[in-house]
Amino acid sequence: AVVSTQSTGAWPAATSAQQHRVLLVQVDVPDSASYLEELSRVSILSSCTLILAWSDTEAARYIEAYKIYENKPADMLQGSKDTSYTGTVNRLLTSIKGVNKTDVARLRARYGTIRGIAGASRDSLAAVPGIGPKKAEKINQSFNRTFKNNRWIG
């Protein structure tokens, strides 16, 4: 279905019963980039979550999931969070693309702490079984790149 991107006015404000608004769109047009860009803009301006589905089945699964969780508390969606040191180290290191929990265990066995891992050289990291030069580079870059992103400053 082709969705008109012409604005006909503001979306109604969310009531107290509607704390979260979701726009589920099934994308079924070949060149959808311009439509999706406009939908994204409208969603942001309307404080609405945009979810894209690429098939009937995917759209139905999103609706089913929302219906299952609509009256559940937020912590049920979030799941339990391991707040121990080990859990924190696992979350931190597995957030690096390609690093899994087995890699984290091997890195901790070799270096002991995050400080030890962060201070290790690329060559030393690459020597850990299962890490190799590509993962070592990603790990090293994760700890040594600057947080400042010039695109967003100024």
Tab-separated table of C-alpha atoms in Angstrom:
chain	number	residue	atom	x	y	z
A	1	ALA	CA	0.000	0.000	0.000
A	2	VAL	CA	1.290	3.420	-0.861
A	3	VAL	CA	1.023	5.816	2.040
A	4	SER	CA	0.483	9.458	1.282
A	5	THR	CA	3.203	11.532	2.865
A	6	GLN	CA	1.267	14.783	2.618
A	7	SER	CA	0.666	16.237	6.052
A	8	THR	CA	-3.005	16.884	6.768
A	9	GLY	CA	-2.443	18.203	10.276
A	10	ALA	CA	-1.070	17.124	13.608
A	11	TRP	CA	-1.657	13.659	14.966
A	12	PRO	CA	-3.841	13.581	18.049
A	13	ALA	CA	-1.935	13.910	21.301
A	14	ALA	CA	-1.440	10.760	23.335
A	15	THR	CA	-3.917	10.503	26.182
A	16	SER	CA	-2.998	9.283	29.636
A	17	ALA	CA	-4.195	5.796	28.633
A	18	GLN	CA	-1.972	5.929	25.530
A	19	GLN	CA	1.507	6.416	26.862
A	20	HIS	CA	3.229	5.076	23.772
A	21	ARG	CA	2.210	5.440	20.135
A	22	VAL	CA	3.452	3.044	17.472
A	23	LEU	CA	3.169	3.324	13.711
A	24	LEU	CA	3.519	-0.099	12.079
A	25	VAL	CA	4.115	0.155	8.333
A	26	GLN	CA	4.314	-2.727	5.922
A	27	VAL	CA	6.730	-1.747	3.174
A	28	ASP	CA	5.565	-3.156	-0.125
A	29	VAL	CA	6.685	-0.599	-2.704
A	30	PRO	CA	9.884	-1.176	-4.693
A	31	ASP	CA	11.500	2.247	-4.216
A	32	SER	CA	10.445	3.107	-0.687
A	33	ALA	CA	13.375	5.285	0.439
A	34	SER	CA	11.642	8.656	-0.020
A	35	TYR	CA	8.442	7.404	1.650
A	36	LEU	CA	10.361	5.947	4.585
A	37	GLU	CA	12.368	9.128	5.023
A	38	GLU	CA	9.165	11.159	5.271
A	39	LEU	CA	7.520	8.617	7.604
A	40	SER	CA	10.597	8.688	9.793
A	41	ARG	CA	10.480	12.496	9.965
A	42	VAL	CA	6.771	12.510	10.803
A	43	SER	CA	7.251	9.817	13.445
A	44	ILE	CA	10.003	11.762	15.162
A	45	LEU	CA	8.024	15.000	15.118
A	46	SER	CA	4.954	13.168	16.455
A	47	SER	CA	6.846	11.319	19.222
A	48	CYS	CA	5.801	8.057	17.666
A	49	THR	CA	7.755	4.815	17.280
A	50	LEU	CA	8.034	3.717	13.661
A	51	ILE	CA	8.240	-0.023	13.030
A	52	LEU	CA	8.766	-1.325	9.515
A	53	ALA	CA	7.609	-4.745	8.428
A	54	TRP	CA	8.603	-6.224	5.098
A	55	SER	CA	5.906	-8.923	4.929
A	56	ASP	CA	2.410	-9.744	6.204
A	57	THR	CA	3.887	-12.355	8.530
A	58	GLU	CA	6.374	-9.934	10.076
A	59	ALA	CA	3.665	-7.295	10.609
A	60	ALA	CA	1.413	-9.893	12.241
A	61	ARG	CA	4.232	-10.945	14.600
A	62	TYR	CA	4.736	-7.351	15.720
A	63	ILE	CA	1.006	-6.991	16.420
A	64	GLU	CA	0.933	-10.291	18.318
A	65	ALA	CA	3.906	-9.251	20.429
A	66	TYR	CA	2.325	-5.908	21.267
A	67	LYS	CA	-0.941	-7.584	22.238
A	68	ILE	CA	0.865	-10.085	24.468
A	69	TYR	CA	2.805	-7.368	26.299
A	70	GLU	CA	0.327	-4.467	26.244
A	71	ASN	CA	-0.715	-4.827	29.906
A	72	LYS	CA	2.569	-6.174	31.244
A	73	PRO	CA	5.053	-4.134	33.303
A	74	ALA	CA	8.080	-2.702	31.472
A	75	ASP	CA	10.564	-4.827	33.442
A	76	MET	CA	9.011	-7.942	31.912
A	77	LEU	CA	10.173	-6.758	28.493
A	78	GLN	CA	13.599	-5.776	29.725
A	79	GLY	CA	14.321	-9.079	31.393
A	80	SER	CA	16.653	-9.537	34.299
A	81	LYS	CA	19.942	-7.724	34.227
A	82	ASP	CA	23.067	-9.203	35.747
A	83	THR	CA	24.569	-6.321	37.731
A	84	SER	CA	27.600	-8.256	38.970
A	85	TYR	CA	31.092	-7.356	37.828
A	86	THR	CA	31.144	-10.372	35.501
A	87	GLY	CA	27.783	-9.412	33.983
A	88	THR	CA	28.935	-5.831	33.447
A	89	VAL	CA	32.184	-6.979	31.801
A	90	ASN	CA	30.236	-9.388	29.572
A	91	ARG	CA	27.804	-6.648	28.453
A	92	LEU	CA	30.627	-4.194	27.836
A	93	LEU	CA	32.819	-6.507	25.789
A	94	THR	CA	30.043	-8.320	23.884
A	95	SER	CA	28.807	-4.918	22.706
A	96	ILE	CA	31.919	-4.929	20.491
A	97	LYS	CA	31.002	-6.477	17.148
A	98	GLY	CA	32.231	-10.062	16.873
A	99	VAL	CA	33.111	-10.532	20.551
A	100	ASN	CA	31.119	-13.270	22.310
A	101	LYS	CA	30.962	-14.528	25.904
A	102	THR	CA	33.593	-17.194	25.263
A	103	ASP	CA	35.978	-14.495	24.043
A	104	VAL	CA	35.227	-12.450	27.166
A	105	ALA	CA	36.018	-15.425	29.410
A	106	ARG	CA	39.337	-15.978	27.622
A	107	LEU	CA	40.225	-12.269	27.813
A	108	ARG	CA	39.399	-12.168	31.525
A	109	ALA	CA	41.440	-15.318	32.147
A	110	ARG	CA	44.427	-13.736	30.389
A	111	TYR	CA	44.200	-10.108	31.598
A	112	GLY	CA	42.026	-10.324	34.723
A	113	THR	CA	40.307	-6.937	34.539
A	114	ILE	CA	38.869	-4.461	32.076
A	115	ARG	CA	41.881	-2.246	32.784
A	116	GLY	CA	44.162	-5.114	31.788
A	117	ILE	CA	42.205	-5.772	28.578
A	118	ALA	CA	42.062	-2.057	27.724
A	119	GLY	CA	45.817	-1.707	28.235
A	120	ALA	CA	46.753	-4.731	26.140
A	121	SER	CA	48.379	-4.252	22.745
A	122	ARG	CA	46.743	-5.451	19.533
A	123	ASP	CA	49.360	-8.168	19.146
A	124	SER	CA	48.845	-9.365	22.701
A	125	LEU	CA	45.062	-9.445	22.244
A	126	ALA	CA	45.417	-11.301	18.927
A	127	ALA	CA	47.453	-14.011	20.695
A	128	VAL	CA	44.463	-14.931	22.893
A	129	PRO	CA	42.821	-18.093	21.496
A	130	GLY	CA	39.711	-17.235	19.473
A	131	ILE	CA	40.471	-13.516	19.187
A	132	GLY	CA	42.745	-13.118	16.174
A	133	PRO	CA	43.868	-9.883	14.507
A	134	LYS	CA	40.436	-8.584	13.407
A	135	LYS	CA	38.776	-8.909	16.819
A	136	ALA	CA	41.932	-7.603	18.490
A	137	GLU	CA	41.763	-4.495	16.299
A	138	LYS	CA	38.077	-3.929	17.158
A	139	ILE	CA	38.701	-4.403	20.879
A	140	ASN	CA	41.707	-2.098	20.839
A	141	GLN	CA	39.822	0.568	18.859
A	142	SER	CA	36.873	0.359	21.253
A	143	PHE	CA	39.070	1.283	24.187
A	144	ASN	CA	41.296	3.802	22.420
A	145	ARG	CA	39.066	5.862	20.136
A	146	THR	CA	37.830	9.225	21.267
A	147	PHE	CA	34.232	9.709	22.357
A	148	LYS	CA	34.098	13.096	20.654
A	149	ASN	CA	32.254	13.002	17.358
A	150	ASN	CA	32.831	16.214	15.429
A	151	ARG	CA	29.726	15.709	13.255
A	152	TRP	CA	27.458	16.465	16.216
A	153	ILE	CA	29.415	19.344	17.731
A	154	GLY	CA	29.098	22.931	16.730
